JSON list of C-alpha atoms in Angstrom, two decimals:
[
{"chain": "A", "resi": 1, "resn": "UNK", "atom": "CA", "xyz": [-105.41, -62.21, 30.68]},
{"chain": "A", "resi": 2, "resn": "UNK", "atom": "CA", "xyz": [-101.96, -61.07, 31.43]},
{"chain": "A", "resi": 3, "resn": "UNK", "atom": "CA", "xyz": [-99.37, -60.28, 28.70]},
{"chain": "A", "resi": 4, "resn": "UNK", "atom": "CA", "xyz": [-95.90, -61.89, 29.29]},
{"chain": "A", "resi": 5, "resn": "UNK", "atom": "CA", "xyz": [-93.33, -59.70, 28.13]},
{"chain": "A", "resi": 6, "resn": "UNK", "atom": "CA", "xyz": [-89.82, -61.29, 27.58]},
{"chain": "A", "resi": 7, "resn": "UNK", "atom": "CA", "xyz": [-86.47, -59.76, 27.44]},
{"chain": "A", "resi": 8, "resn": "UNK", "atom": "CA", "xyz": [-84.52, -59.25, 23.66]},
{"chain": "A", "resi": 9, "resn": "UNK", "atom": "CA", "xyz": [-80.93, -59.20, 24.09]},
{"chain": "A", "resi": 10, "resn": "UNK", "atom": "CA", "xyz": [-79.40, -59.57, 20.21]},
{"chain": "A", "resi": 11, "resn": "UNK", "atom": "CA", "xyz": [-76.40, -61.85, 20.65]},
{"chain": "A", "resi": 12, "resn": "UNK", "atom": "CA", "xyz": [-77.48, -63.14, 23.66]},
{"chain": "A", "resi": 13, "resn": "UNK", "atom": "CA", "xyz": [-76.87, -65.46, 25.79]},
{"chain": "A", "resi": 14, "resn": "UNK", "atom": "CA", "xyz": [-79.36, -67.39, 27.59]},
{"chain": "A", "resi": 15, "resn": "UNK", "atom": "CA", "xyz": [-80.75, -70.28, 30.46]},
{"chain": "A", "resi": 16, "resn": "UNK", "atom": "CA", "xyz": [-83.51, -71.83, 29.50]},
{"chain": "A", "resi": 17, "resn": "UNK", "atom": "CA", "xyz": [-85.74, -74.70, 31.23]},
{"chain": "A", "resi": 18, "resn": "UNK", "atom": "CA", "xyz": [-88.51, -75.85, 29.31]},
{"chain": "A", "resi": 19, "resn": "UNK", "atom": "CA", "xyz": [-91.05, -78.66, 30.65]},
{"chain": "A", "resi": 20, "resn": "UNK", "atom": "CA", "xyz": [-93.08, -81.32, 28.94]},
{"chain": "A", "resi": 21, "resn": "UNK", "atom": "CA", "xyz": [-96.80, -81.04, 30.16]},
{"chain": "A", "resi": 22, "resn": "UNK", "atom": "CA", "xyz": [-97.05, -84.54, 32.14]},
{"chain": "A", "resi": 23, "resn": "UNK", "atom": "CA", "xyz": [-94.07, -83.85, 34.32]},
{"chain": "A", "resi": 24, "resn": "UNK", "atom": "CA", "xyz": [-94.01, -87.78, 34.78]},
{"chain": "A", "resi": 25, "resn": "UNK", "atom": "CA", "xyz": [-93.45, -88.55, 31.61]},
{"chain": "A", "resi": 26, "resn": "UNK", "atom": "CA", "xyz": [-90.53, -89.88, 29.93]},
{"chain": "A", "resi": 27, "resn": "UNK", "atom": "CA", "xyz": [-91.23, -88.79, 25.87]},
{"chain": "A", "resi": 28, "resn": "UNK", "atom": "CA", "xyz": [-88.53, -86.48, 25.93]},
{"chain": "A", "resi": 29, "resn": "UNK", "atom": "CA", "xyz": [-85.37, -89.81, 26.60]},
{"chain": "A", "resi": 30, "resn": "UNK", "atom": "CA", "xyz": [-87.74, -91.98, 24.91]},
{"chain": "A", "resi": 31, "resn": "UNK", "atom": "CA", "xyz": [-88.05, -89.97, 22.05]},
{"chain": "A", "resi": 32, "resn": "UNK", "atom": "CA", "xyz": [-84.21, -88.82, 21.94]},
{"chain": "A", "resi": 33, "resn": "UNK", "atom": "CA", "xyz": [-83.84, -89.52, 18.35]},
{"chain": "A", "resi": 34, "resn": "UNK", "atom": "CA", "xyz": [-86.75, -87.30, 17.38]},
{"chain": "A", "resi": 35, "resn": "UNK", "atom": "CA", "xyz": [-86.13, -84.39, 19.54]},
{"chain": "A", "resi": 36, "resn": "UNK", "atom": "CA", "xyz": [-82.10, -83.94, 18.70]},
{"chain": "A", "resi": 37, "resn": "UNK", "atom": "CA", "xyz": [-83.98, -84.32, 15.24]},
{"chain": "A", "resi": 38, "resn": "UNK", "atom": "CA", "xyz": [-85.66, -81.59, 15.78]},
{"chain": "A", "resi": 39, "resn": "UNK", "atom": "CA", "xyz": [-83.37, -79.41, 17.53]},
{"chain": "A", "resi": 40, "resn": "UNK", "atom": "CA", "xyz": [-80.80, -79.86, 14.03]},
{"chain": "A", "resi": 41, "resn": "UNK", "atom": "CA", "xyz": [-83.77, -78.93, 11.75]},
{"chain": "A", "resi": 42, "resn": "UNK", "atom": "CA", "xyz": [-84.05, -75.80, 13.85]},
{"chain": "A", "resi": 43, "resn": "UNK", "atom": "CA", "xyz": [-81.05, -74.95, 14.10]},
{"chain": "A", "resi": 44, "resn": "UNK", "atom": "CA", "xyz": [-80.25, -75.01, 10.39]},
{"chain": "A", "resi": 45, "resn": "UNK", "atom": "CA", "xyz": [-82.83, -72.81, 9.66]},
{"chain": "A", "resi": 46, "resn": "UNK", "atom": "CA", "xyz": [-82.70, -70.46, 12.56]},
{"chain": "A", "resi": 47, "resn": "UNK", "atom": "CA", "xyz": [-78.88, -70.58, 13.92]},
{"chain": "A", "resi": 48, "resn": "UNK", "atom": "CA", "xyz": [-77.96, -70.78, 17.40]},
{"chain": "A", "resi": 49, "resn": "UNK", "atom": "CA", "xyz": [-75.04, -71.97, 19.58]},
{"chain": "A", "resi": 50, "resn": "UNK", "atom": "CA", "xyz": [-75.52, -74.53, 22.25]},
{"chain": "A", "resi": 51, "resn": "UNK", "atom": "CA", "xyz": [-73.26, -73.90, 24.81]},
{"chain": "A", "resi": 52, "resn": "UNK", "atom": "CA", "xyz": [-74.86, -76.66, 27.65]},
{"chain": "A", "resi": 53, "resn": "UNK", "atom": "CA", "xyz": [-77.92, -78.97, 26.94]},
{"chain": "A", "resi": 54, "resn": "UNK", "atom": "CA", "xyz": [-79.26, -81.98, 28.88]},
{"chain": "A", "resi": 55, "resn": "UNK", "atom": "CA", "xyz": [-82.14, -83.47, 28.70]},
{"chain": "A", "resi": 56, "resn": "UNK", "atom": "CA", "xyz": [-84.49, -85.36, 31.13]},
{"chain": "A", "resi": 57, "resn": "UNK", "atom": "CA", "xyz": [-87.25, -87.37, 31.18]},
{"chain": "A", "resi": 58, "resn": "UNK", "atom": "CA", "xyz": [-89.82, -84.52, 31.08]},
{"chain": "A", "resi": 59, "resn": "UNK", "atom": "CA", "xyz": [-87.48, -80.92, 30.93]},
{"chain": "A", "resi": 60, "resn": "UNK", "atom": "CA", "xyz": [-84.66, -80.13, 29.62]},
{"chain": "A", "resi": 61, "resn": "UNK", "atom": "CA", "xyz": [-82.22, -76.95, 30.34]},
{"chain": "A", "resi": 62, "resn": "UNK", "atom": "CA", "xyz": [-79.89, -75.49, 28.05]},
{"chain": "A", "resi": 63, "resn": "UNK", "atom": "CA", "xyz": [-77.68, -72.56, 27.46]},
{"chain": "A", "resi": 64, "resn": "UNK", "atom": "CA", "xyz": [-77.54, -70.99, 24.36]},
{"chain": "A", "resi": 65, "resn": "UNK", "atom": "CA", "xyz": [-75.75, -68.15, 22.50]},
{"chain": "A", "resi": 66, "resn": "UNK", "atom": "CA", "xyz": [-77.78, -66.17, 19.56]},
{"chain": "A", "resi": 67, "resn": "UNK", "atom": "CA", "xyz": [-76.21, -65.12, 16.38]},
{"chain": "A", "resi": 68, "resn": "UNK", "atom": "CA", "xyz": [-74.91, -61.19, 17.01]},
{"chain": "A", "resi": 69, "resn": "UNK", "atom": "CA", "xyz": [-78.16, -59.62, 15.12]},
{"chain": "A", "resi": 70, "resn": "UNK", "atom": "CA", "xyz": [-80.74, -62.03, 16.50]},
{"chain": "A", "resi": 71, "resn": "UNK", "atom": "CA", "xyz": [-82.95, -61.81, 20.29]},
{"chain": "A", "resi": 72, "resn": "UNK", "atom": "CA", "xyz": [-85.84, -64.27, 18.78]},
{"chain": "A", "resi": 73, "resn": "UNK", "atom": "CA", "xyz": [-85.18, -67.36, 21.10]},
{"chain": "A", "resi": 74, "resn": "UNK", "atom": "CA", "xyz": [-89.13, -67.74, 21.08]},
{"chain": "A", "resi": 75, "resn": "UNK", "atom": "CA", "xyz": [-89.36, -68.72, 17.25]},
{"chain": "A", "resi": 76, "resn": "UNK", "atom": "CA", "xyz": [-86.80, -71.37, 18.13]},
{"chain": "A", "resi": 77, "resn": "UNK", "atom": "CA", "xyz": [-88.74, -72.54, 20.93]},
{"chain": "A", "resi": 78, "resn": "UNK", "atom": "CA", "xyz": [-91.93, -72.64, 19.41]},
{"chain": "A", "resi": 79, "resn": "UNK", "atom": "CA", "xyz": [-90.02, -74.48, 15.91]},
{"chain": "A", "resi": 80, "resn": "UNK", "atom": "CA", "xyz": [-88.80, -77.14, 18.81]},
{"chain": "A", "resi": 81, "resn": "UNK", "atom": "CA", "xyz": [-91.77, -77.69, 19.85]},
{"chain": "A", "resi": 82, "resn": "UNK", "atom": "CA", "xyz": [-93.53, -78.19, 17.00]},
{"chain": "A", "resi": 83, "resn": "UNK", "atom": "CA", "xyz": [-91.27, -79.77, 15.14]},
{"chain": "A", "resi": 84, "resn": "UNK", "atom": "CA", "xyz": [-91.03, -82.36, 18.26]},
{"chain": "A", "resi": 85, "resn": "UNK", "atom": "CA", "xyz": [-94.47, -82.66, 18.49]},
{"chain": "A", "resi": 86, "resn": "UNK", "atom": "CA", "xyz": [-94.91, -83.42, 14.70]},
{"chain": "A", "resi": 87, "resn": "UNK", "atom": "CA", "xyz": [-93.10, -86.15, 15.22]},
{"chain": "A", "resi": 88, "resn": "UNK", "atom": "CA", "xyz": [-95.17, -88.22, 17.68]},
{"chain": "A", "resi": 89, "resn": "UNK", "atom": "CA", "xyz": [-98.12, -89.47, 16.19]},
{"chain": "A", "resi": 90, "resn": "UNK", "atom": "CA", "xyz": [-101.73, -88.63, 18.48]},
{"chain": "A", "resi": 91, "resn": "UNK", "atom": "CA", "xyz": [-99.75, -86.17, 20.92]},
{"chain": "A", "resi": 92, "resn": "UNK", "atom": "CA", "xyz": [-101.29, -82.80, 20.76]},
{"chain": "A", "resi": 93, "resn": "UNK", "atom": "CA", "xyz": [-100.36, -81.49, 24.54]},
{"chain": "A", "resi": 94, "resn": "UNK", "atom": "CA", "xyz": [-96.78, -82.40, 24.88]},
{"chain": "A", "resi": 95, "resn": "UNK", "atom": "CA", "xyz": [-95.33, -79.52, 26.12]},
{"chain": "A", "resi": 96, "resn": "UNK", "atom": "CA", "xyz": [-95.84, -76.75, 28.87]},
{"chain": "A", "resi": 97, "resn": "UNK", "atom": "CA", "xyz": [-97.07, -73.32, 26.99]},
{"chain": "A", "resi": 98, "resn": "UNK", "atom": "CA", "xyz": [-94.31, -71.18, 28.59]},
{"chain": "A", "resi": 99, "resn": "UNK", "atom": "CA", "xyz": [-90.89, -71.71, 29.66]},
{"chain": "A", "resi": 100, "resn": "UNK", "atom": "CA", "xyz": [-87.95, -70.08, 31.54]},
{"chain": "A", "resi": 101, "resn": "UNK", "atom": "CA", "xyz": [-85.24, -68.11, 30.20]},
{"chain": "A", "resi": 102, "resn": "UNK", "atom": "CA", "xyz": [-82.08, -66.17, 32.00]},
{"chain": "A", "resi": 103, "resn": "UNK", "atom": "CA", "xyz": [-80.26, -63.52, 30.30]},
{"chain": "A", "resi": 104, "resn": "UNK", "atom": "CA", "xyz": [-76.65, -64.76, 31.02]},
{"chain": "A", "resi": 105, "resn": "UNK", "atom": "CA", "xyz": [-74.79, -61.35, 32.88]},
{"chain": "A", "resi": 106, "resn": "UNK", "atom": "CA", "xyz": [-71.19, -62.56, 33.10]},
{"chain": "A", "resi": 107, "resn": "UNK", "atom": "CA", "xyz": [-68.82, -65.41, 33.00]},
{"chain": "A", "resi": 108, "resn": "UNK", "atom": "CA", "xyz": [-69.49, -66.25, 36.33]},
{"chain": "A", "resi": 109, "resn": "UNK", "atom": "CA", "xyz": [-73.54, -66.76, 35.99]},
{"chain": "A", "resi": 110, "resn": "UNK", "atom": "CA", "xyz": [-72.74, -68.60, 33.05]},
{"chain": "A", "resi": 111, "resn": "UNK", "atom": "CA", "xyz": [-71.10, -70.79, 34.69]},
{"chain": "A", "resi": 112, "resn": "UNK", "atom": "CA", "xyz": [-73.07, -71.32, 37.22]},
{"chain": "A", "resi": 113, "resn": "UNK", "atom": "CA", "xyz": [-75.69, -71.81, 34.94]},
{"chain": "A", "resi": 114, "resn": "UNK", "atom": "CA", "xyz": [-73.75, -73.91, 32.94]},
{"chain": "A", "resi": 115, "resn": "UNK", "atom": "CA", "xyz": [-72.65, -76.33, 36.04]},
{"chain": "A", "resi": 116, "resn": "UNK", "atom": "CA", "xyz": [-76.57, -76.26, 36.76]},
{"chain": "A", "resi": 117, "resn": "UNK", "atom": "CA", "xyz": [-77.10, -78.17, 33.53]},
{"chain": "A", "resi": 118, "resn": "UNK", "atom": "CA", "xyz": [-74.71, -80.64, 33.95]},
{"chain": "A", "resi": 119, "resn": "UNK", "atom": "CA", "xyz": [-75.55, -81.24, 37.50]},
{"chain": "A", "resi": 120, "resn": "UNK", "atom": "CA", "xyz": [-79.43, -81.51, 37.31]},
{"chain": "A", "resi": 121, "resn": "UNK", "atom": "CA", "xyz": [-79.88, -85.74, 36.43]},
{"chain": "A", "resi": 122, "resn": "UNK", "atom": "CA", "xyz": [-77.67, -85.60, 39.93]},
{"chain": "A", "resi": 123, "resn": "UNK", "atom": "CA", "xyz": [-80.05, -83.35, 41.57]},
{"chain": "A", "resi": 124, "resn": "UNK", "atom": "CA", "xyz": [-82.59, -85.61, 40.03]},
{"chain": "A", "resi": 125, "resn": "UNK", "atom": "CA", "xyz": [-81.98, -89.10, 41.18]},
{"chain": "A", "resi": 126, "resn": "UNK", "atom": "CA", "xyz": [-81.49, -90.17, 37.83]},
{"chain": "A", "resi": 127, "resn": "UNK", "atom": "CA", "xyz": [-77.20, -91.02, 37.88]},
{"chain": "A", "resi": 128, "resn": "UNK", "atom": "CA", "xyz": [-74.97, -90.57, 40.66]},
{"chain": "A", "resi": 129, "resn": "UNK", "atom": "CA", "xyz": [-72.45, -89.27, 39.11]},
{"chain": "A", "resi": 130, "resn": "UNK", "atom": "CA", "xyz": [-72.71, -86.59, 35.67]},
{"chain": "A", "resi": 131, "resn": "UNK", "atom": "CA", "xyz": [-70.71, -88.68, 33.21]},
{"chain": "A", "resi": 132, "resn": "UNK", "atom": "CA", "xyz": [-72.89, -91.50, 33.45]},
{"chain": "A", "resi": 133, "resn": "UNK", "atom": "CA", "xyz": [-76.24, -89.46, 32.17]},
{"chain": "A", "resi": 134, "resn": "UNK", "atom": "CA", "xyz": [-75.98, -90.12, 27.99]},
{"chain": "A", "resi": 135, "resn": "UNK", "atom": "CA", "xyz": [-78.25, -87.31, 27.24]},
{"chain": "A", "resi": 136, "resn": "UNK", "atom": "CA", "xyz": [-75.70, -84.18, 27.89]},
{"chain": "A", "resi": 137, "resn": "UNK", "atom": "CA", "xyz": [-73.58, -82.06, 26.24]},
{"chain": "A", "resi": 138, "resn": "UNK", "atom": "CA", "xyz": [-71.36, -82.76, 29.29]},
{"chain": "A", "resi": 139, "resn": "UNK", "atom": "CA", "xyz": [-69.44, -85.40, 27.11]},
{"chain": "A", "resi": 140, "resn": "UNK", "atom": "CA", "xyz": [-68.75, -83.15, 24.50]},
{"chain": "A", "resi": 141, "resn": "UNK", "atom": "CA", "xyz": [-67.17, -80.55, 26.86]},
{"chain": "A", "resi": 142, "resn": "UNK", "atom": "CA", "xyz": [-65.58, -83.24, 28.42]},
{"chain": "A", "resi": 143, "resn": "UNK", "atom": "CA", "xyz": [-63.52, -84.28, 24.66]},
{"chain": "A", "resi": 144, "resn": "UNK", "atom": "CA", "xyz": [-62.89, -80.79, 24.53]},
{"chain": "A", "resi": 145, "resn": "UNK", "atom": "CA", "xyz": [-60.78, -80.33, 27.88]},
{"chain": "A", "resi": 146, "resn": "UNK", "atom": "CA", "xyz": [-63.50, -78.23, 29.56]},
{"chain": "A", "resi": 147, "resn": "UNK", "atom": "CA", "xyz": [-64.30, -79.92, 32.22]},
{"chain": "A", "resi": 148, "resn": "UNK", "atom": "CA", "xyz": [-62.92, -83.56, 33.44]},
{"chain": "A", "resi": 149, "resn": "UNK", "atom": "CA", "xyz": [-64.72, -86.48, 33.43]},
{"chain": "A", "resi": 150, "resn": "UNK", "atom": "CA", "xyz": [-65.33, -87.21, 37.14]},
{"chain": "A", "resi": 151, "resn": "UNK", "atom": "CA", "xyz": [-66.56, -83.69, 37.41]},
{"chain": "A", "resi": 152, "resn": "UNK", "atom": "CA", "xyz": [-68.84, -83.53, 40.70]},
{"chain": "A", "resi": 153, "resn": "UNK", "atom": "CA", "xyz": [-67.86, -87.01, 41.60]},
{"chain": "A", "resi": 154, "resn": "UNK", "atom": "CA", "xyz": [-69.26, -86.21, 45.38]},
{"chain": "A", "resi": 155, "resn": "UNK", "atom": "CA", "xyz": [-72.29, -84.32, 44.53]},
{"chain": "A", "resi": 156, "resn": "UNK", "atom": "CA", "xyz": [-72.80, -83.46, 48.45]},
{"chain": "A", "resi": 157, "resn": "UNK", "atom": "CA", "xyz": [-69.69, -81.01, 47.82]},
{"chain": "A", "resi": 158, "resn": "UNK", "atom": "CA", "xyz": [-70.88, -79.51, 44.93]},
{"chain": "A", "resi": 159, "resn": "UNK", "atom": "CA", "xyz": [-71.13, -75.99, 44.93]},
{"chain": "A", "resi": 160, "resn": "UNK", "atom": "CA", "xyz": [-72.47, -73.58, 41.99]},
{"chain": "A", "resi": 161, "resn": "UNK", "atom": "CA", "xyz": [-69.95, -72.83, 39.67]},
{"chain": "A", "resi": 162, "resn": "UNK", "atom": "CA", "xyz": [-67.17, -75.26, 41.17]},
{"chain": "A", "resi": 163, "resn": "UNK", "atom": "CA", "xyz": [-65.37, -77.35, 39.00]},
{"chain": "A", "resi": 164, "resn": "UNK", "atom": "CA", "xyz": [-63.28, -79.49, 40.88]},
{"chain": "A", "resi": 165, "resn": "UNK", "atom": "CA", "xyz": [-62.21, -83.02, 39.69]},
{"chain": "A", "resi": 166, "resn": "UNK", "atom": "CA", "xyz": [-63.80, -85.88, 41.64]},
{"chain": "A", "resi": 167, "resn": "UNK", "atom": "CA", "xyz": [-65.69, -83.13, 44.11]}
]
């Protein structure tokens, strides 16, 4: 048995994917009021910042920023999870054991990392265009002049880290 060892950066900041177990499910937007349920009740008790978020059928990706004295994104995870999972009545596999994190290095892999989020329901199929997927933090950073609404209009010239209006 191999033992995972993950990186502890207090104050970090971090890219995480993390994948429901049936990758063709779709408990994660059917279950939206649960899960952002879930997320709150975490983050109350165990404070983070979410600096990106969107969430997909069956994954989600976020960015997050830990408090200055805290690396433990794991606890969180696992209080997600379980929290989540709680919720649903009969479902004891919902999600993947492990998931992926990136230690954020500077302002330019955050925002690539960042873009990566908002771009993914794109990449996906789901939307063709970012502002119509409802289950993003996209809008928020829209309201708050960070990026503008037709951001990646023309997803064929999107480019890492690019923010140009309408593509």
């Amino acid at each position: 048995m191999s033992n995972y060892c993950r990186m502890r950066v207090a104050g970090g900041t971090w890219f995480f994917t993390v994948n429901l177990h049936d990758r063709q499910s779709d408990l994660l937007t059917r279950n939206i009021v649960e899960l952002r349920q879930s997320i709150r009740k975490v983050k109350q008790r165990h404070p983070f910042e979410i600096n990106a978020w969107i969430i997909l059928p069956d994954h989600m990706h976020c960015v997050w920023t830990l408090p200055a004295n805290d690396s433990n994104y794991s606890q969180r995870w696992r209080a997600i999870k379980k929290t989540f999972t709680k919720s649903l009545s009969g479902n004891t596999t919902v999600w993947q054991k492990r998931f992926w994190e990136h230690c954020i290095r500077d302002e330019r892999d955050y925002q690539a990392h960042v873009d990566y989020v908002y771009i993914n329901p794109v990449k996906h199929g789901l939307v063709k265009i970012v502002g119509e997927w409802p289950y993003s933090s996209f809008h928020r950073d829209v309201r708050n002049g960070l990026y503008p609404a037709d951001w990646a209009g023309k997803v064929e010239a999107f480019q890492a880290g690019e923010r140009k209006a309408g593509g």
